[in-house]
Short mmCIF file of C-alpha atoms in Angstrom, two decimals:
data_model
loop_
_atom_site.label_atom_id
_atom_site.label_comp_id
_atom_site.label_asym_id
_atom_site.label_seq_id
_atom_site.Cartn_x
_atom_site.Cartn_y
_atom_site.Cartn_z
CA UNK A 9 53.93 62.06 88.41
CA UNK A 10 57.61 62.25 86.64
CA UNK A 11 59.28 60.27 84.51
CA UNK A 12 62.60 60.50 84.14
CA UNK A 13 63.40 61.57 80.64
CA UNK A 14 64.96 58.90 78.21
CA UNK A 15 68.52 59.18 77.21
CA UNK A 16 69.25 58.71 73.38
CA UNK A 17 72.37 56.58 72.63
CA UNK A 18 73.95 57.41 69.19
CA UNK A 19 75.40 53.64 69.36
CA UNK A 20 74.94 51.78 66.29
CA UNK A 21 74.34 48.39 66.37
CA UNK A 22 75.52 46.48 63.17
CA UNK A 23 74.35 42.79 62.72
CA UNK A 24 77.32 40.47 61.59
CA UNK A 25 75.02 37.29 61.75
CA UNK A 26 75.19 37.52 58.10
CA UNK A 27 79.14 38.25 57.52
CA UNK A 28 79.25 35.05 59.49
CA UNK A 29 76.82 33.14 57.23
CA UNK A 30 78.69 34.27 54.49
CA UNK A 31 82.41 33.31 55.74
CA UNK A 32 81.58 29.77 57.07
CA UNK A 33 80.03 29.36 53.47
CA UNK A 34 83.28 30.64 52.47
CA UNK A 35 85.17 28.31 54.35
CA UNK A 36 83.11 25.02 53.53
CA UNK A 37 83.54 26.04 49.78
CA UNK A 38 87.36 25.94 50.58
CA UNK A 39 87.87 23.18 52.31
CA UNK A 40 85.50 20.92 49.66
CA UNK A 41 87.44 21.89 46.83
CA UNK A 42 90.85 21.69 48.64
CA UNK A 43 90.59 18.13 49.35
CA UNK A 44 89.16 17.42 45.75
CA UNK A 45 92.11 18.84 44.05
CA UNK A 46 94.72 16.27 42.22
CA UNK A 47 97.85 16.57 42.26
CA UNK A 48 98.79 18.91 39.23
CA UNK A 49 102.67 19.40 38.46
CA UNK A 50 103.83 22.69 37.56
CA UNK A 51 106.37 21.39 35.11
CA UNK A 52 104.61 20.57 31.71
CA UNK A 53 105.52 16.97 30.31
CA UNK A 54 104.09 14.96 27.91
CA UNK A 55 104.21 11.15 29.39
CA UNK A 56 104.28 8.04 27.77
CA UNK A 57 101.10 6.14 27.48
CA UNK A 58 101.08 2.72 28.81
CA UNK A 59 98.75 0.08 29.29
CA UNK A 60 99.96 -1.80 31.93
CA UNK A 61 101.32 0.77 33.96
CA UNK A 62 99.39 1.16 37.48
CA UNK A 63 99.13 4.27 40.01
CA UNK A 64 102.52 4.04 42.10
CA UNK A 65 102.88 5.00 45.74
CA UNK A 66 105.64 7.99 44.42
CA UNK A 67 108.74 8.33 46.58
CA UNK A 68 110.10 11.46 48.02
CA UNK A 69 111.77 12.63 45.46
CA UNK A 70 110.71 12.81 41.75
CA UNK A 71 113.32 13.48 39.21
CA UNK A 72 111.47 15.45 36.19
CA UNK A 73 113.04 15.45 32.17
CA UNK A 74 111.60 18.08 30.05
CA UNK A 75 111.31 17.87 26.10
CA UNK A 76 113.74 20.59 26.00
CA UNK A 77 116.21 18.41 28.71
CA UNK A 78 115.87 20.60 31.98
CA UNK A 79 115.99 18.79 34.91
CA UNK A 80 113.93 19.26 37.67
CA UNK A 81 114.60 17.72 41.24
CA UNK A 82 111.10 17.73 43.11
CA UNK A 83 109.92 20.83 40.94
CA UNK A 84 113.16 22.53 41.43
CA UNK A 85 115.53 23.14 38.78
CA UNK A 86 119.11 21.26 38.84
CA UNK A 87 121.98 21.25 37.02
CA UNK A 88 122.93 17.46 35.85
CA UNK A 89 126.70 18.13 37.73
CA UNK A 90 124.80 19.03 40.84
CA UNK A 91 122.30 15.75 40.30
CA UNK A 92 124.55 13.13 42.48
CA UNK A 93 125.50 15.10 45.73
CA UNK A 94 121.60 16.41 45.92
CA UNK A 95 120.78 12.59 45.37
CA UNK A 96 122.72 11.81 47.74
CA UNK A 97 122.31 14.13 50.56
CA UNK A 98 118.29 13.68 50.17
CA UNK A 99 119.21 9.44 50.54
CA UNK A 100 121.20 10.01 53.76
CA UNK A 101 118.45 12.41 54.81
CA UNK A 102 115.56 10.16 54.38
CA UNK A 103 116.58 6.66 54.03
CA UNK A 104 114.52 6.08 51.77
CA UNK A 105 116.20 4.38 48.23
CA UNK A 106 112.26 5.03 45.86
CA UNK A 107 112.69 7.62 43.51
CA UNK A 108 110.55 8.66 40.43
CA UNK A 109 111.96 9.34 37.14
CA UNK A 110 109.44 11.27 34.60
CA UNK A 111 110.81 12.14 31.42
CA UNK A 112 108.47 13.97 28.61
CA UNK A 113 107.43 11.07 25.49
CA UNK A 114 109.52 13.55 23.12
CA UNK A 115 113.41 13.24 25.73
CA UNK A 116 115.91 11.63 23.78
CA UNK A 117 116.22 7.45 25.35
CA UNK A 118 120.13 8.05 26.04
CA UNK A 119 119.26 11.18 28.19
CA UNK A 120 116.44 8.72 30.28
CA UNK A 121 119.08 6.00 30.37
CA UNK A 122 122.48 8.73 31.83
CA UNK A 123 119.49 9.57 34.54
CA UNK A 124 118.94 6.33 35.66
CA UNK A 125 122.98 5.64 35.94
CA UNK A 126 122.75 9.07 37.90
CA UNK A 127 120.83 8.21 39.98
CA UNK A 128 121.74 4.25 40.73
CA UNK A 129 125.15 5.37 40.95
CA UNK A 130 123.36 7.79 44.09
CA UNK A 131 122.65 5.02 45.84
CA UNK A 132 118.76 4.79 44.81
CA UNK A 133 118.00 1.43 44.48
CA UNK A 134 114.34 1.16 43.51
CA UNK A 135 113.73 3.63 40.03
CA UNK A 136 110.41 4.13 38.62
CA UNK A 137 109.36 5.75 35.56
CA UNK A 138 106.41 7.43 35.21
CA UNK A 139 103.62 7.11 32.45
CA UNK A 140 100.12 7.95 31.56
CA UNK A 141 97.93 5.13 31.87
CA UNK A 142 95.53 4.35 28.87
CA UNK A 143 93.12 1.93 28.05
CA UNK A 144 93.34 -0.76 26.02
CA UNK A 145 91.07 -0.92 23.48
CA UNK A 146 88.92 -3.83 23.01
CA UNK A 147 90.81 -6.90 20.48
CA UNK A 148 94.35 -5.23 21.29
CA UNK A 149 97.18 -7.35 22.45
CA UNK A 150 98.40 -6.97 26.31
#
């Protein structure tokens, strides 16, 4: 009796059942920490503390005042001649008059107030300003 002689393949089988293991753990690690992430501004500021300040639905467009009084227009720099007509253009874009004014603790009060003329004279009709909330301590006054 004859057998038939067995052919030899030089194929090379490589197991990716591990490489797989390995990338959805990958992904799962991703996604977790993606959707745990806060918000955290580029732009360095130093808020004001306050009390009775509460987390605010922000508007579209946040208007940022650094110590050293650079302007930032949702994280972009802006010139304060250039303020109004952006202003304005993003109101007749999105209708919506909310805007968010943060200004570091150490910007001077008559730079915060010229914003907020900016800005109403823009045709925003609802300003906030932003603030770090802290807790009263216990036997403080409101």
């Amino acid at each position: 009796m004859q057998f038939a002689p067995q052919r030899r393949s030089n194929r090379t089988i490589i197991n990716v059942t591990s490489l797989i293991d390995v990338m959805f753990l990958m992904l799962i690690f991703v996604m977790v920490t993606s959707t745990f992430k806060e918000q955290q501004p580029s732009i360095q500021l130093d808020l004001p503390g306050s009390t009775s300040a509460r987390a605010a639905d922000e508007g579209p467009s946040v208007i940022t005042l650094t110590e050293q009084g650079a302007l930032f227009l949702d994280r972009s720099p802006i010139a304060e001649s250039e303020l109004v007509a952006a202003l304005r253009a993003r109101l007749a874009e999105s209708g919506d008059d909310r805007i968010v004014l943060r200004a570091d603790t150490n910007s001077q009060h008559g730079r915060v107030v010229h914003l907020i003329d900016l800005i109403k004279d823009s045709g925003y009709a609802r300003v906030s300003l932003s603030a770090r909330v802290e807790t009263a301590e216990p036997g403080s006054a409101p």
